[in-house]
Amino acid sequence: EKMEETKTAGQDKMQFIIKKLQQLPLRVRKDILKVLTSLLGTLYVFVCYPLMIIARKMGKKHSWLIWVPVAQMVYYFHMAGKPLWWSLGLLIPVVNCLMLLALFLSILKALARPLWMIIFMIIPGVNIMVLWYLALTQKHETKYNEAFL
C-alpha cells in the first residue's frame, strides 16, 4: 500500500508540474528549453574535454570518441584497459555505478595518481573538478607509498 501511495503522490506531483508548464506561454517554454539545452551542452563540454585530454595523456588513440555519447562509454573501458564484455555490467542497476568507479580506479592507476582520489568522483560537481585537475596537471615524479594507495 505504501508503494501505491508513493506512486500516486509522485504521479500527482508530475501531473501538477506538467499542468503548470502547460499554463506558461509558448514563448516562455521555448526560452526555458533553450536555457536547459545550453546548460546541458555546457556541462557536456566540461566533462568531455578533460576526458579527451586524459585519454591523450594516457597515449590512447581516437580520443575524439569521448564526444560520441554511446561510443564514450565503450571508450571508458578502452581507457581503463578493461575488456569490452565488462560493458554488460552497465546494464545492471547498482553494478553500473560500481563499474564506473572500478574503471576510474584503473584510470587513476594508469595516470600514477593516488587511488584515494576516487572518493571525490562520488561527489557531484567535485567529480568534474577532479577530471579537470587530472587533465591539466602533470604526473608527479615521486612514487606514492603503496600502503597509502
mmCIF file with all atom_site columns, C-alpha atoms in Angstrom:
data_model
loop_
_atom_site.group_PDB
_atom_site.id
_atom_site.type_symbol
_atom_site.label_atom_id
_atom_site.label_alt_id
_atom_site.label_comp_id
_atom_site.label_asym_id
_atom_site.label_entity_id
_atom_site.label_seq_id
_atom_site.pdbx_PDB_ins_code
_atom_site.Cartn_x
_atom_site.Cartn_y
_atom_site.Cartn_z
_atom_site.occupancy
_atom_site.B_iso_or_equiv
_atom_site.pdbx_formal_charge
_atom_site.auth_seq_id
_atom_site.auth_comp_id
_atom_site.auth_asym_id
_atom_site.auth_atom_id
_atom_site.pdbx_PDB_model_num
ATOM 1   C CA . GLU A 1 1   ? 0.000  0.000  0.000   1.00 0.00 ? 1   GLU A CA 1
ATOM 2   C CA . LYS A 1 2   ? 2.804  2.415  0.824   1.00 0.00 ? 2   LYS A CA 1
ATOM 3   C CA . MET A 1 3   ? 4.311  1.836  -2.617  1.00 0.00 ? 3   MET A CA 1
ATOM 4   C CA . GLU A 1 4   ? 0.980  2.671  -4.232  1.00 0.00 ? 4   GLU A CA 1
ATOM 5   C CA . GLU A 1 5   ? 0.654  5.815  -2.123  1.00 0.00 ? 5   GLU A CA 1
ATOM 6   C CA . THR A 1 6   ? 4.169  6.860  -3.108  1.00 0.00 ? 6   THR A CA 1
ATOM 7   C CA . LYS A 1 7   ? 3.462  6.219  -6.787  1.00 0.00 ? 7   LYS A CA 1
ATOM 8   C CA . THR A 1 8   ? 0.223  8.169  -6.568  1.00 0.00 ? 8   THR A CA 1
ATOM 9   C CA . ALA A 1 9   ? 1.908  11.066 -4.780  1.00 0.00 ? 9   ALA A CA 1
ATOM 10  C CA . GLY A 1 10  ? 4.714  11.075 -7.350  1.00 0.00 ? 10  GLY A CA 1
ATOM 11  C CA . GLN A 1 11  ? 2.247  10.932 -10.223 1.00 0.00 ? 11  GLN A CA 1
ATOM 12  C CA . ASP A 1 12  ? 0.225  13.762 -8.693  1.00 0.00 ? 12  ASP A CA 1
ATOM 13  C CA . LYS A 1 13  ? 3.337  15.924 -8.415  1.00 0.00 ? 13  LYS A CA 1
ATOM 14  C CA . MET A 1 14  ? 4.299  15.174 -12.002 1.00 0.00 ? 14  MET A CA 1
ATOM 15  C CA . GLN A 1 15  ? 0.817  15.998 -13.263 1.00 0.00 ? 15  GLN A CA 1
ATOM 16  C CA . PHE A 1 16  ? 0.901  19.244 -11.273 1.00 0.00 ? 16  PHE A CA 1
ATOM 17  C CA . ILE A 1 17  ? 4.241  20.209 -12.854 1.00 0.00 ? 17  ILE A CA 1
ATOM 18  C CA . ILE A 1 18  ? 3.001  19.358 -16.357 1.00 0.00 ? 18  ILE A CA 1
ATOM 19  C CA . LYS A 1 19  ? -0.175 21.359 -15.794 1.00 0.00 ? 19  LYS A CA 1
ATOM 20  C CA . LYS A 1 20  ? 1.803  24.394 -14.588 1.00 0.00 ? 20  LYS A CA 1
ATOM 21  C CA . LEU A 1 21  ? 4.179  24.158 -17.554 1.00 0.00 ? 21  LEU A CA 1
ATOM 22  C CA . GLN A 1 22  ? 1.256  23.985 -19.970 1.00 0.00 ? 22  GLN A CA 1
ATOM 23  C CA . GLN A 1 23  ? -0.107 27.198 -18.479 1.00 0.00 ? 23  GLN A CA 1
ATOM 24  C CA . LEU A 1 24  ? 3.071  29.054 -19.408 1.00 0.00 ? 24  LEU A CA 1
ATOM 25  C CA . PRO A 1 25  ? 3.049  30.879 -22.726 1.00 0.00 ? 25  PRO A CA 1
ATOM 26  C CA . LEU A 1 26  ? 4.762  29.017 -25.567 1.00 0.00 ? 26  LEU A CA 1
ATOM 27  C CA . ARG A 1 27  ? 7.483  31.672 -25.833 1.00 0.00 ? 27  ARG A CA 1
ATOM 28  C CA . VAL A 1 28  ? 8.442  31.163 -22.173 1.00 0.00 ? 28  VAL A CA 1
ATOM 29  C CA . ARG A 1 29  ? 8.508  27.372 -22.598 1.00 0.00 ? 29  ARG A CA 1
ATOM 30  C CA . LYS A 1 30  ? 10.815 27.761 -25.594 1.00 0.00 ? 30  LYS A CA 1
ATOM 31  C CA . ASP A 1 31  ? 13.080 30.048 -23.564 1.00 0.00 ? 31  ASP A CA 1
ATOM 32  C CA . ILE A 1 32  ? 13.214 27.527 -20.721 1.00 0.00 ? 32  ILE A CA 1
ATOM 33  C CA . LEU A 1 33  ? 14.113 24.805 -23.220 1.00 0.00 ? 33  LEU A CA 1
ATOM 34  C CA . LYS A 1 34  ? 16.866 26.977 -24.713 1.00 0.00 ? 34  LYS A CA 1
ATOM 35  C CA . VAL A 1 35  ? 18.358 27.669 -21.280 1.00 0.00 ? 35  VAL A CA 1
ATOM 36  C CA . LEU A 1 36  ? 18.242 23.998 -20.266 1.00 0.00 ? 36  LEU A CA 1
ATOM 37  C CA . THR A 1 37  ? 19.773 22.918 -23.580 1.00 0.00 ? 37  THR A CA 1
ATOM 38  C CA . SER A 1 38  ? 22.556 25.490 -23.192 1.00 0.00 ? 38  SER A CA 1
ATOM 39  C CA . LEU A 1 39  ? 23.285 24.369 -19.631 1.00 0.00 ? 39  LEU A CA 1
ATOM 40  C CA . LEU A 1 40  ? 23.358 20.688 -20.567 1.00 0.00 ? 40  LEU A CA 1
ATOM 41  C CA . GLY A 1 41  ? 25.546 21.395 -23.604 1.00 0.00 ? 41  GLY A CA 1
ATOM 42  C CA . THR A 1 42  ? 27.984 23.345 -21.467 1.00 0.00 ? 42  THR A CA 1
ATOM 43  C CA . LEU A 1 43  ? 28.070 20.548 -18.897 1.00 0.00 ? 43  LEU A CA 1
ATOM 44  C CA . TYR A 1 44  ? 28.746 18.026 -21.671 1.00 0.00 ? 44  TYR A CA 1
ATOM 45  C CA . VAL A 1 45  ? 31.740 20.068 -22.860 1.00 0.00 ? 45  VAL A CA 1
ATOM 46  C CA . PHE A 1 46  ? 33.003 20.462 -19.283 1.00 0.00 ? 46  PHE A CA 1
ATOM 47  C CA . VAL A 1 47  ? 33.033 16.665 -18.907 1.00 0.00 ? 47  VAL A CA 1
ATOM 48  C CA . CYS A 1 48  ? 34.150 15.523 -22.371 1.00 0.00 ? 48  CYS A CA 1
ATOM 49  C CA . TYR A 1 49  ? 37.041 17.904 -22.928 1.00 0.00 ? 49  TYR A CA 1
ATOM 50  C CA . PRO A 1 50  ? 39.070 16.899 -19.841 1.00 0.00 ? 50  PRO A CA 1
ATOM 51  C CA . LEU A 1 51  ? 38.332 13.229 -20.559 1.00 0.00 ? 51  LEU A CA 1
ATOM 52  C CA . MET A 1 52  ? 39.741 13.691 -24.051 1.00 0.00 ? 52  MET A CA 1
ATOM 53  C CA . ILE A 1 53  ? 42.883 15.316 -22.628 1.00 0.00 ? 53  ILE A CA 1
ATOM 54  C CA . ILE A 1 54  ? 43.256 12.468 -20.101 1.00 0.00 ? 54  ILE A CA 1
ATOM 55  C CA . ALA A 1 55  ? 42.940 9.891  -22.906 1.00 0.00 ? 55  ALA A CA 1
ATOM 56  C CA . ARG A 1 56  ? 45.672 11.690 -24.860 1.00 0.00 ? 56  ARG A CA 1
ATOM 57  C CA . LYS A 1 57  ? 47.897 11.775 -21.764 1.00 0.00 ? 57  LYS A CA 1
ATOM 58  C CA . MET A 1 58  ? 47.428 8.023  -21.472 1.00 0.00 ? 58  MET A CA 1
ATOM 59  C CA . GLY A 1 59  ? 48.544 7.657  -25.095 1.00 0.00 ? 59  GLY A CA 1
ATOM 60  C CA . LYS A 1 60  ? 45.178 6.346  -26.295 1.00 0.00 ? 60  LYS A CA 1
ATOM 61  C CA . LYS A 1 61  ? 44.283 6.716  -29.954 1.00 0.00 ? 61  LYS A CA 1
ATOM 62  C CA . HIS A 1 62  ? 40.964 8.063  -31.212 1.00 0.00 ? 62  HIS A CA 1
ATOM 63  C CA . SER A 1 63  ? 40.346 10.217 -28.135 1.00 0.00 ? 63  SER A CA 1
ATOM 64  C CA . TRP A 1 64  ? 37.694 12.104 -30.135 1.00 0.00 ? 64  TRP A CA 1
ATOM 65  C CA . LEU A 1 65  ? 35.354 9.154  -29.415 1.00 0.00 ? 65  LEU A CA 1
ATOM 66  C CA . ILE A 1 66  ? 34.794 10.698 -25.973 1.00 0.00 ? 66  ILE A CA 1
ATOM 67  C CA . TRP A 1 67  ? 32.480 13.183 -27.710 1.00 0.00 ? 67  TRP A CA 1
ATOM 68  C CA . VAL A 1 68  ? 30.197 10.453 -29.143 1.00 0.00 ? 68  VAL A CA 1
ATOM 69  C CA . PRO A 1 69  ? 27.608 9.515  -26.467 1.00 0.00 ? 69  PRO A CA 1
ATOM 70  C CA . VAL A 1 70  ? 27.381 5.718  -26.885 1.00 0.00 ? 70  VAL A CA 1
ATOM 71  C CA . ALA A 1 71  ? 30.974 5.296  -28.024 1.00 0.00 ? 71  ALA A CA 1
ATOM 72  C CA . GLN A 1 72  ? 32.008 7.308  -24.963 1.00 0.00 ? 72  GLN A CA 1
ATOM 73  C CA . MET A 1 73  ? 31.029 4.511  -22.607 1.00 0.00 ? 73  MET A CA 1
ATOM 74  C CA . VAL A 1 74  ? 32.910 1.939  -24.666 1.00 0.00 ? 74  VAL A CA 1
ATOM 75  C CA . TYR A 1 75  ? 35.934 4.240  -24.773 1.00 0.00 ? 75  TYR A CA 1
ATOM 76  C CA . TYR A 1 76  ? 35.998 4.381  -20.941 1.00 0.00 ? 76  TYR A CA 1
ATOM 77  C CA . PHE A 1 77  ? 36.698 0.643  -20.977 1.00 0.00 ? 77  PHE A CA 1
ATOM 78  C CA . HIS A 1 78  ? 39.455 1.192  -23.533 1.00 0.00 ? 78  HIS A CA 1
ATOM 79  C CA . MET A 1 79  ? 40.996 3.927  -21.370 1.00 0.00 ? 79  MET A CA 1
ATOM 80  C CA . ALA A 1 80  ? 40.865 1.683  -18.294 1.00 0.00 ? 80  ALA A CA 1
ATOM 81  C CA . GLY A 1 81  ? 42.349 -1.264 -20.193 1.00 0.00 ? 81  GLY A CA 1
ATOM 82  C CA . LYS A 1 82  ? 39.367 -3.488 -19.462 1.00 0.00 ? 82  LYS A CA 1
ATOM 83  C CA . PRO A 1 83  ? 37.757 -5.971 -21.873 1.00 0.00 ? 83  PRO A CA 1
ATOM 84  C CA . LEU A 1 84  ? 34.693 -4.852 -23.776 1.00 0.00 ? 84  LEU A CA 1
ATOM 85  C CA . TRP A 1 85  ? 32.458 -7.522 -22.227 1.00 0.00 ? 85  TRP A CA 1
ATOM 86  C CA . TRP A 1 86  ? 32.691 -5.592 -18.950 1.00 0.00 ? 86  TRP A CA 1
ATOM 87  C CA . SER A 1 87  ? 30.319 -3.090 -20.552 1.00 0.00 ? 87  SER A CA 1
ATOM 88  C CA . LEU A 1 88  ? 27.479 -5.557 -19.890 1.00 0.00 ? 88  LEU A CA 1
ATOM 89  C CA . GLY A 1 89  ? 27.789 -4.550 -16.232 1.00 0.00 ? 89  GLY A CA 1
ATOM 90  C CA . LEU A 1 90  ? 26.468 -1.117 -17.190 1.00 0.00 ? 90  LEU A CA 1
ATOM 91  C CA . LEU A 1 91  ? 23.077 -2.690 -17.874 1.00 0.00 ? 91  LEU A CA 1
ATOM 92  C CA . ILE A 1 92  ? 22.688 -3.892 -14.270 1.00 0.00 ? 92  ILE A CA 1
ATOM 93  C CA . PRO A 1 93  ? 21.452 -1.342 -11.720 1.00 0.00 ? 93  PRO A CA 1
ATOM 94  C CA . VAL A 1 94  ? 23.888 -0.587 -8.864  1.00 0.00 ? 94  VAL A CA 1
ATOM 95  C CA . VAL A 1 95  ? 26.566 -2.651 -10.630 1.00 0.00 ? 95  VAL A CA 1
ATOM 96  C CA . ASN A 1 96  ? 26.781 0.105  -13.244 1.00 0.00 ? 96  ASN A CA 1
ATOM 97  C CA . CYS A 1 97  ? 27.789 2.668  -10.607 1.00 0.00 ? 97  CYS A CA 1
ATOM 98  C CA . LEU A 1 98  ? 30.369 0.318  -9.128  1.00 0.00 ? 98  LEU A CA 1
ATOM 99  C CA . MET A 1 99  ? 31.631 -0.467 -12.622 1.00 0.00 ? 99  MET A CA 1
ATOM 100 C CA . LEU A 1 100 ? 32.259 3.219  -13.356 1.00 0.00 ? 100 LEU A CA 1
ATOM 101 C CA . LEU A 1 101 ? 34.182 3.570  -10.099 1.00 0.00 ? 101 LEU A CA 1
ATOM 102 C CA . ALA A 1 102 ? 36.284 0.496  -10.977 1.00 0.00 ? 102 ALA A CA 1
ATOM 103 C CA . LEU A 1 103 ? 37.037 1.990  -14.386 1.00 0.00 ? 103 LEU A CA 1
ATOM 104 C CA . PHE A 1 104 ? 38.092 5.266  -12.856 1.00 0.00 ? 104 PHE A CA 1
ATOM 105 C CA . LEU A 1 105 ? 40.326 3.428  -10.367 1.00 0.00 ? 105 LEU A CA 1
ATOM 106 C CA . SER A 1 106 ? 42.092 1.795  -13.315 1.00 0.00 ? 106 SER A CA 1
ATOM 107 C CA . ILE A 1 107 ? 42.486 5.193  -14.976 1.00 0.00 ? 107 ILE A CA 1
ATOM 108 C CA . LEU A 1 108 ? 43.947 6.649  -11.766 1.00 0.00 ? 108 LEU A CA 1
ATOM 109 C CA . LYS A 1 109 ? 46.451 3.767  -11.632 1.00 0.00 ? 109 LYS A CA 1
ATOM 110 C CA . ALA A 1 110 ? 47.422 4.341  -15.257 1.00 0.00 ? 110 ALA A CA 1
ATOM 111 C CA . LEU A 1 111 ? 47.976 8.033  -14.525 1.00 0.00 ? 111 LEU A CA 1
ATOM 112 C CA . ALA A 1 112 ? 50.045 7.132  -11.420 1.00 0.00 ? 112 ALA A CA 1
ATOM 113 C CA . ARG A 1 113 ? 47.713 9.112  -9.199  1.00 0.00 ? 113 ARG A CA 1
ATOM 114 C CA . PRO A 1 114 ? 46.656 8.242  -5.639  1.00 0.00 ? 114 PRO A CA 1
ATOM 115 C CA . LEU A 1 115 ? 43.670 5.924  -5.543  1.00 0.00 ? 115 LEU A CA 1
ATOM 116 C CA . TRP A 1 116 ? 42.022 7.857  -2.701  1.00 0.00 ? 116 TRP A CA 1
ATOM 117 C CA . MET A 1 117 ? 41.011 10.417 -5.331  1.00 0.00 ? 117 MET A CA 1
ATOM 118 C CA . ILE A 1 118 ? 38.158 8.044  -6.186  1.00 0.00 ? 118 ILE A CA 1
ATOM 119 C CA . ILE A 1 119 ? 36.326 9.474  -3.174  1.00 0.00 ? 119 ILE A CA 1
ATOM 120 C CA . PHE A 1 120 ? 35.965 12.782 -4.994  1.00 0.00 ? 120 PHE A CA 1
ATOM 121 C CA . MET A 1 121 ? 34.432 11.084 -8.030  1.00 0.00 ? 121 MET A CA 1
ATOM 122 C CA . ILE A 1 122 ? 31.395 10.181 -5.945  1.00 0.00 ? 122 ILE A CA 1
ATOM 123 C CA . ILE A 1 123 ? 30.597 13.816 -5.100  1.00 0.00 ? 123 ILE A CA 1
ATOM 124 C CA . PRO A 1 124 ? 28.538 15.565 -7.814  1.00 0.00 ? 124 PRO A CA 1
ATOM 125 C CA . GLY A 1 125 ? 30.232 18.692 -9.133  1.00 0.00 ? 125 GLY A CA 1
ATOM 126 C CA . VAL A 1 126 ? 33.521 17.845 -7.451  1.00 0.00 ? 126 VAL A CA 1
ATOM 127 C CA . ASN A 1 127 ? 33.958 14.935 -9.860  1.00 0.00 ? 127 ASN A CA 1
ATOM 128 C CA . ILE A 1 128 ? 34.105 17.371 -12.778 1.00 0.00 ? 128 ILE A CA 1
ATOM 129 C CA . MET A 1 129 ? 36.779 19.400 -10.981 1.00 0.00 ? 129 MET A CA 1
ATOM 130 C CA . VAL A 1 130 ? 38.777 16.179 -10.470 1.00 0.00 ? 130 VAL A CA 1
ATOM 131 C CA . LEU A 1 131 ? 38.606 15.480 -14.211 1.00 0.00 ? 131 LEU A CA 1
ATOM 132 C CA . TRP A 1 132 ? 39.962 18.959 -14.925 1.00 0.00 ? 132 TRP A CA 1
ATOM 133 C CA . TYR A 1 133 ? 42.664 18.524 -12.283 1.00 0.00 ? 133 TYR A CA 1
ATOM 134 C CA . LEU A 1 134 ? 43.792 15.248 -13.864 1.00 0.00 ? 134 LEU A CA 1
ATOM 135 C CA . ALA A 1 135 ? 43.676 16.772 -17.339 1.00 0.00 ? 135 ALA A CA 1
ATOM 136 C CA . LEU A 1 136 ? 45.649 19.913 -16.535 1.00 0.00 ? 136 LEU A CA 1
ATOM 137 C CA . THR A 1 137 ? 48.297 18.664 -14.113 1.00 0.00 ? 137 THR A CA 1
ATOM 138 C CA . GLN A 1 138 ? 51.368 16.576 -14.786 1.00 0.00 ? 138 GLN A CA 1
ATOM 139 C CA . LYS A 1 139 ? 52.240 13.280 -13.125 1.00 0.00 ? 139 LYS A CA 1
ATOM 140 C CA . HIS A 1 140 ? 54.314 13.562 -10.018 1.00 0.00 ? 140 HIS A CA 1
ATOM 141 C CA . GLU A 1 141 ? 57.728 12.006 -10.473 1.00 0.00 ? 141 GLU A CA 1
ATOM 142 C CA . THR A 1 142 ? 57.790 10.667 -6.909  1.00 0.00 ? 142 THR A CA 1
ATOM 143 C CA . LYS A 1 143 ? 56.330 7.241  -6.350  1.00 0.00 ? 143 LYS A CA 1
ATOM 144 C CA . TYR A 1 144 ? 53.412 7.018  -3.973  1.00 0.00 ? 144 TYR A CA 1
ATOM 145 C CA . ASN A 1 145 ? 53.701 4.759  -0.981  1.00 0.00 ? 145 ASN A CA 1
ATOM 146 C CA . GLU A 1 146 ? 51.812 1.566  -1.882  1.00 0.00 ? 146 GLU A CA 1
ATOM 147 C CA . ALA A 1 147 ? 50.351 1.370  1.630   1.00 0.00 ? 147 ALA A CA 1
ATOM 148 C CA . PHE A 1 148 ? 48.888 4.848  1.244   1.00 0.00 ? 148 PHE A CA 1
ATOM 149 C CA . LEU A 1 149 ? 47.158 3.964  -2.033  1.00 0.00 ? 149 LEU A CA 1
#
